[in-house]
Amino acid sequence: AIQLHGSSSRARYGRGFTFVSHARTQVLAMKLNIANPAGGLQKVFEIDDDKKLLPFYDKRMSSEVSGDSLGDEFKGYIFRISGGNDKQGFPMKQGILCNHRVRLLFKKGMSCFRERRKGCRKRKSVRGCVVGPDLATLSLVMSKKGEAEIPGLTDDQRPRRLGPKRASNIRKLFNLEKKDDVRNFVVRRELNEKKKKAPKIQRLVTPAMLQRKRYFRSQTRQRMVLGKKLKEEYTKRLSEYRQEQKELRAAEVAKKKKEKKETTK
C-alpha cells in the first residue's frame, strides 16, 4: 500500500485522504548464460526462484561458485562468473568493487569501451563487478563438470570451425617444440572434395624473414656510420670556414688602420 500525506495529495483528493495502490510487484527472472568451452556450446537458463541464486549474490567476477543450488541437474558443477548485464543493459566491469552503476571516464584499452576517434575519451555508465538481484543476465563459464549431462550444453561437441592462425598459438595447441615446423600442423578446412583452405600463418619465423631483418639492421648501421662521417666532415669544414672568416676580418681591420694612419700624416 502507498500512502500519500503531502500537500499536493490533500489539494487533489481532500483532507485526510489515503491513496492505496494494490499493484503487485512483478519478480523478473534472471537469465544464466552458461558456456562450455570444452564442447564449444552455450545455453541460457531462466531462474525464477531467488533462493536458487543466493549463492551467487555478493560474489565478484571470476569467482567460482557451486551450481548445486540451481537444481539436481547441476549437482557437482562448478561455474566461474565471467560477467553480466543489469536490467537496463549496462555491462559488468571487472575491478569496480560495488553492486550498482557508476560513471567512469574511459580511454583506449579499457574494457566496455571502443574508441571511435583517436585520443577520444568518454564518460560512460557501467555496472560494478559484484553480483546482485538487479542483474537481468549473468554469464557463467563451466569450470568443472558434474555427474549428470545437461542437454544442449554437455551432451554434444561442436568443434571450432577455424583453427589458430598465429604461430605461437599453433605451437600451444599441438604442444610443439621450437624445432618443429609449424607449417605442417596448420588446421586445413575442406571447401569441397578436391580443395582445402589453410590460413596464412602470422608471426612465422622463416629464413627470408631473418634475412630481411638482418638487411634492415645493416641499412640502419650504414646510415648511422654515414651520418657520423658527414657530421665529422661538417664540423671540420665549419671550423675551417670560421678560421677563414677570422683572417678576413683581421685583414680588413689592418687595412682600415693603415688607411687611417696615412690620412693623419
Short mmCIF file of C-alpha atoms in Angstrom, two decimals:
data_model
loop_
_atom_site.label_atom_id
_atom_site.label_comp_id
_atom_site.label_asym_id
_atom_site.label_seq_id
_atom_site.Cartn_x
_atom_site.Cartn_y
_atom_site.Cartn_z
CA ALA A 1 0.00 0.00 0.00
CA ILE A 2 1.21 3.52 -0.81
CA GLN A 3 0.01 6.37 1.45
CA LEU A 4 0.14 9.97 0.25
CA HIS A 5 0.02 12.61 3.03
CA GLY A 6 1.60 15.58 1.18
CA SER A 7 0.04 18.93 0.40
CA SER A 8 -0.44 18.02 -3.27
CA SER A 9 -2.46 14.92 -2.34
CA ARG A 10 -4.67 16.94 0.01
CA ALA A 11 -5.35 19.54 -2.66
CA ARG A 12 -6.29 16.84 -5.16
CA TYR A 13 -8.22 14.33 -3.05
CA GLY A 14 -9.26 16.30 0.05
CA ARG A 15 -8.00 16.43 3.66
CA GLY A 16 -7.16 13.11 5.31
CA PHE A 17 -7.43 11.08 2.10
CA THR A 18 -5.23 7.96 1.85
CA PHE A 19 -4.36 6.66 -1.62
CA VAL A 20 -3.90 2.90 -1.65
CA SER A 21 -2.36 1.01 -4.61
CA HIS A 22 -3.00 -2.72 -4.99
CA ALA A 23 -0.48 -3.21 -7.81
CA ARG A 24 1.69 -6.27 -7.30
CA THR A 25 5.42 -6.08 -7.87
CA GLN A 26 6.45 -8.48 -10.63
CA VAL A 27 9.50 -10.65 -9.90
CA LEU A 28 11.66 -10.75 -13.03
CA ALA A 29 13.58 -13.91 -13.79
CA MET A 30 17.34 -13.80 -14.09
CA LYS A 31 18.88 -15.42 -17.14
CA LEU A 32 22.00 -17.53 -16.70
CA ASN A 33 24.09 -17.76 -19.85
CA ILE A 34 26.25 -20.84 -19.25
CA ALA A 35 29.15 -21.58 -21.62
CA ASN A 36 31.02 -24.86 -22.01
CA PRO A 37 34.41 -24.05 -23.61
CA ALA A 38 35.46 -27.69 -23.83
CA GLY A 39 32.49 -28.60 -26.04
CA GLY A 40 32.03 -25.23 -27.75
CA LEU A 41 28.38 -24.94 -26.60
CA GLN A 42 26.40 -22.47 -24.52
CA LYS A 43 22.83 -22.35 -23.25
CA VAL A 44 20.57 -19.83 -21.50
CA PHE A 45 18.56 -20.86 -18.41
CA GLU A 46 15.84 -18.73 -16.79
CA ILE A 47 15.76 -18.87 -12.99
CA ASP A 48 12.62 -17.50 -11.28
CA ASP A 49 13.44 -18.53 -7.70
CA ASP A 50 15.68 -16.10 -5.80
CA LYS A 51 16.67 -18.79 -3.33
CA LYS A 52 18.47 -20.69 -6.10
CA LEU A 53 20.51 -17.59 -6.89
CA LEU A 54 21.51 -16.76 -3.29
CA PRO A 55 24.97 -18.44 -3.54
CA PHE A 56 25.80 -16.15 -6.48
CA TYR A 57 24.90 -12.90 -4.69
CA ASP A 58 27.78 -10.75 -3.35
CA LYS A 59 30.28 -12.76 -5.39
CA ARG A 60 32.73 -10.94 -7.66
CA MET A 61 33.53 -11.59 -11.29
CA SER A 62 35.95 -14.50 -11.86
CA SER A 63 34.79 -16.13 -8.60
CA GLU A 64 33.92 -19.82 -8.74
CA VAL A 65 30.50 -20.88 -7.40
CA SER A 66 28.97 -24.32 -6.98
CA GLY A 67 25.87 -24.99 -9.09
CA ASP A 68 24.17 -27.34 -6.59
CA SER A 69 21.61 -24.69 -5.61
CA LEU A 70 20.30 -24.36 -9.18
CA GLY A 71 18.83 -27.86 -9.25
CA ASP A 72 19.62 -31.57 -9.31
CA GLU A 73 20.82 -31.45 -12.93
CA PHE A 74 23.60 -29.01 -11.90
CA LYS A 75 24.82 -31.12 -8.99
CA GLY A 76 28.62 -31.28 -8.88
CA TYR A 77 29.09 -28.49 -11.43
CA ILE A 78 31.32 -25.50 -10.65
CA PHE A 79 30.83 -22.25 -12.56
CA ARG A 80 33.06 -19.19 -12.91
CA ILE A 81 31.33 -15.78 -13.09
CA SER A 82 32.51 -14.07 -16.27
CA GLY A 83 30.18 -11.06 -16.45
CA GLY A 84 26.60 -9.95 -16.87
CA ASN A 85 24.17 -7.11 -17.57
CA ASP A 86 21.71 -5.29 -15.34
CA LYS A 87 18.06 -4.78 -16.24
CA GLN A 88 18.86 -1.58 -18.16
CA GLY A 89 21.56 -3.32 -20.22
CA PHE A 90 24.68 -1.85 -18.61
CA PRO A 91 27.55 -4.40 -18.54
CA MET A 92 29.52 -5.51 -15.50
CA LYS A 93 33.13 -4.31 -15.40
CA GLN A 94 35.93 -6.10 -13.60
CA GLY A 95 37.68 -4.12 -10.86
CA ILE A 96 34.71 -1.95 -9.77
CA LEU A 97 34.00 -3.34 -6.31
CA CYS A 98 30.33 -2.42 -5.93
CA ASN A 99 26.92 -3.80 -6.86
CA HIS A 100 25.49 -0.69 -8.54
CA ARG A 101 26.16 1.57 -11.52
CA VAL A 102 28.96 4.11 -11.67
CA ARG A 103 30.06 6.63 -14.30
CA LEU A 104 33.69 6.33 -15.34
CA LEU A 105 35.93 8.14 -17.80
CA PHE A 106 37.05 5.59 -20.39
CA LYS A 107 40.01 5.68 -22.77
CA LYS A 108 41.54 3.34 -25.32
CA GLY A 109 42.49 -0.07 -23.94
CA MET A 110 39.82 -0.23 -21.21
CA SER A 111 37.10 -2.88 -21.31
CA CYS A 112 33.48 -1.87 -22.09
CA PHE A 113 34.74 0.89 -24.41
CA ARG A 114 35.62 1.12 -28.11
CA GLU A 115 37.49 4.20 -29.29
CA ARG A 116 35.64 5.97 -32.12
CA ARG A 117 38.22 8.71 -32.73
CA LYS A 118 41.92 8.70 -31.97
CA GLY A 119 42.65 10.04 -28.49
CA CYS A 120 38.95 10.35 -27.62
CA ARG A 121 37.81 9.72 -24.03
CA LYS A 122 34.22 9.23 -22.91
CA ARG A 123 32.34 9.06 -19.63
CA LYS A 124 30.05 6.01 -19.53
CA SER A 125 27.89 4.15 -17.04
CA VAL A 126 28.93 0.62 -16.14
CA ARG A 127 27.78 -1.88 -13.53
CA GLY A 128 30.07 -2.98 -10.69
CA CYS A 129 31.59 -6.46 -10.64
CA VAL A 130 29.65 -7.68 -7.56
CA VAL A 131 26.61 -9.86 -8.34
CA GLY A 132 23.24 -8.64 -7.08
CA PRO A 133 19.50 -9.18 -7.63
CA ASP A 134 19.29 -6.25 -10.10
CA LEU A 135 21.02 -8.25 -12.86
CA ALA A 136 18.99 -9.41 -15.84
CA THR A 137 21.67 -11.73 -17.26
CA LEU A 138 24.58 -13.45 -15.56
CA SER A 139 27.29 -15.04 -17.70
CA LEU A 140 28.90 -18.21 -16.33
CA VAL A 141 31.66 -20.45 -17.63
CA MET A 142 31.70 -24.13 -16.69
CA SER A 143 34.91 -24.85 -14.75
CA LYS A 144 34.09 -28.38 -13.60
CA LYS A 145 31.58 -30.86 -15.00
CA GLY A 146 29.18 -32.64 -12.67
CA GLU A 147 27.72 -36.14 -12.72
CA ALA A 148 24.66 -35.61 -14.90
CA GLU A 149 24.63 -34.45 -18.51
CA ILE A 150 22.86 -31.16 -19.31
CA PRO A 151 21.05 -31.37 -22.66
CA GLY A 152 22.25 -28.74 -25.10
CA LEU A 153 25.33 -27.94 -23.02
CA THR A 154 27.41 -31.03 -22.26
CA ASP A 155 25.82 -33.80 -24.36
CA ASP A 156 27.35 -32.68 -27.67
CA GLN A 157 30.62 -31.46 -29.17
CA ARG A 158 30.85 -28.55 -31.58
CA PRO A 159 34.50 -28.13 -32.64
CA ARG A 160 35.86 -24.78 -33.77
CA ARG A 161 35.32 -24.15 -37.46
CA LEU A 162 38.68 -22.41 -37.80
CA GLY A 163 42.00 -23.34 -36.23
CA PRO A 164 44.56 -20.94 -34.76
CA LYS A 165 46.40 -18.61 -37.12
CA ARG A 166 49.31 -17.30 -35.06
CA ALA A 167 52.45 -19.47 -34.94
CA SER A 168 52.71 -19.41 -31.13
CA ASN A 169 49.05 -20.43 -30.76
CA ILE A 170 49.54 -23.37 -33.16
CA ARG A 171 52.53 -24.50 -31.08
CA LYS A 172 50.44 -24.18 -27.93
CA LEU A 173 47.54 -26.19 -29.40
CA PHE A 174 49.67 -29.13 -30.57
CA ASN A 175 52.29 -28.83 -27.77
CA LEU A 176 55.13 -28.37 -30.27
CA GLU A 177 58.77 -27.61 -29.61
CA LYS A 178 60.78 -24.81 -31.17
CA LYS A 179 62.46 -27.09 -33.71
CA ASP A 180 59.11 -28.42 -35.06
CA ASP A 181 57.85 -26.92 -38.31
CA VAL A 182 54.54 -25.12 -37.63
CA ARG A 183 53.51 -25.25 -41.30
CA ASN A 184 52.87 -28.99 -41.08
CA PHE A 185 50.32 -28.53 -38.28
CA VAL A 186 48.02 -25.87 -39.75
CA VAL A 187 44.32 -26.76 -39.43
CA ARG A 188 43.03 -27.08 -43.01
CA ARG A 189 39.38 -26.62 -43.83
CA GLU A 190 37.72 -28.59 -46.63
CA LEU A 191 35.87 -26.47 -49.15
CA ASN A 192 34.94 -29.45 -51.31
CA GLU A 193 36.30 -32.91 -52.13
CA LYS A 194 39.21 -31.55 -54.17
CA LYS A 195 40.05 -28.26 -52.46
CA LYS A 196 41.23 -27.39 -48.95
CA LYS A 197 41.87 -23.99 -47.39
CA ALA A 198 44.52 -23.07 -44.82
CA PRO A 199 45.14 -19.71 -43.11
CA LYS A 200 48.28 -17.68 -43.63
CA ILE A 201 50.45 -18.19 -40.55
CA GLN A 202 51.17 -14.97 -38.71
CA ARG A 203 54.46 -14.20 -36.88
CA LEU A 204 56.19 -17.14 -38.56
CA VAL A 205 59.99 -17.04 -38.28
CA THR A 206 61.46 -18.05 -41.67
CA PRO A 207 64.96 -17.68 -43.21
CA ALA A 208 63.62 -14.98 -45.55
CA MET A 209 62.25 -13.01 -42.56
CA LEU A 210 65.57 -13.32 -40.69
CA GLN A 211 67.45 -12.20 -43.83
CA ARG A 212 65.12 -9.20 -44.16
CA LYS A 213 65.71 -8.36 -40.51
CA ARG A 214 69.50 -8.55 -40.98
CA TYR A 215 69.23 -6.36 -44.09
CA PHE A 216 67.20 -3.70 -42.25
CA ARG A 217 69.70 -3.71 -39.37
CA SER A 218 72.65 -3.38 -41.76
CA GLN A 219 70.90 -0.49 -43.52
CA THR A 220 70.38 1.22 -40.17
CA ARG A 221 74.02 0.63 -39.25
CA GLN A 222 75.21 2.04 -42.59
CA ARG A 223 73.05 5.13 -42.15
CA MET A 224 74.50 5.65 -38.67
CA VAL A 225 78.11 5.32 -39.96
CA LEU A 226 77.38 7.66 -42.88
CA GLY A 227 75.73 10.19 -40.58
CA LYS A 228 78.73 10.10 -38.24
CA LYS A 229 81.13 10.62 -41.15
CA LEU A 230 79.09 13.52 -42.57
CA LYS A 231 78.93 15.13 -39.14
CA GLU A 232 82.74 14.96 -38.78
CA GLU A 233 83.21 16.49 -42.25
CA TYR A 234 80.71 19.23 -41.45
CA THR A 235 82.43 20.03 -38.15
CA LYS A 236 85.84 20.18 -39.86
CA ARG A 237 84.57 22.42 -42.69
CA LEU A 238 82.77 24.67 -40.19
CA SER A 239 85.99 25.23 -38.19
CA GLU A 240 87.90 25.99 -41.42
CA TYR A 241 85.22 28.47 -42.51
CA ARG A 242 85.30 30.25 -39.15
CA GLN A 243 89.10 30.48 -39.34
CA GLU A 244 88.88 31.95 -42.84
CA GLN A 245 86.31 34.50 -41.69
CA LYS A 246 88.53 35.47 -38.77
CA GLU A 247 91.56 36.00 -41.03
CA LEU A 248 89.49 38.09 -43.48
CA ARG A 249 88.16 40.20 -40.65
CA ALA A 250 91.66 40.70 -39.27
CA ALA A 251 92.99 41.70 -42.72
CA GLU A 252 90.13 44.17 -43.17
CA VAL A 253 90.79 45.76 -39.78
CA ALA A 254 94.53 46.04 -40.53
CA LYS A 255 93.77 47.71 -43.88
CA LYS A 256 91.48 50.29 -42.24
CA LYS A 257 94.13 51.09 -39.61
CA LYS A 258 96.75 51.61 -42.31
CA GLU A 259 94.45 53.94 -44.30
CA LYS A 260 93.72 55.91 -41.13
CA LYS A 261 97.42 56.38 -40.40
CA GLU A 262 98.13 57.63 -43.95
CA THR A 263 95.33 60.20 -43.77
CA THR A 264 96.53 61.57 -40.43
CA LYS A 265 100.03 62.19 -41.83
#
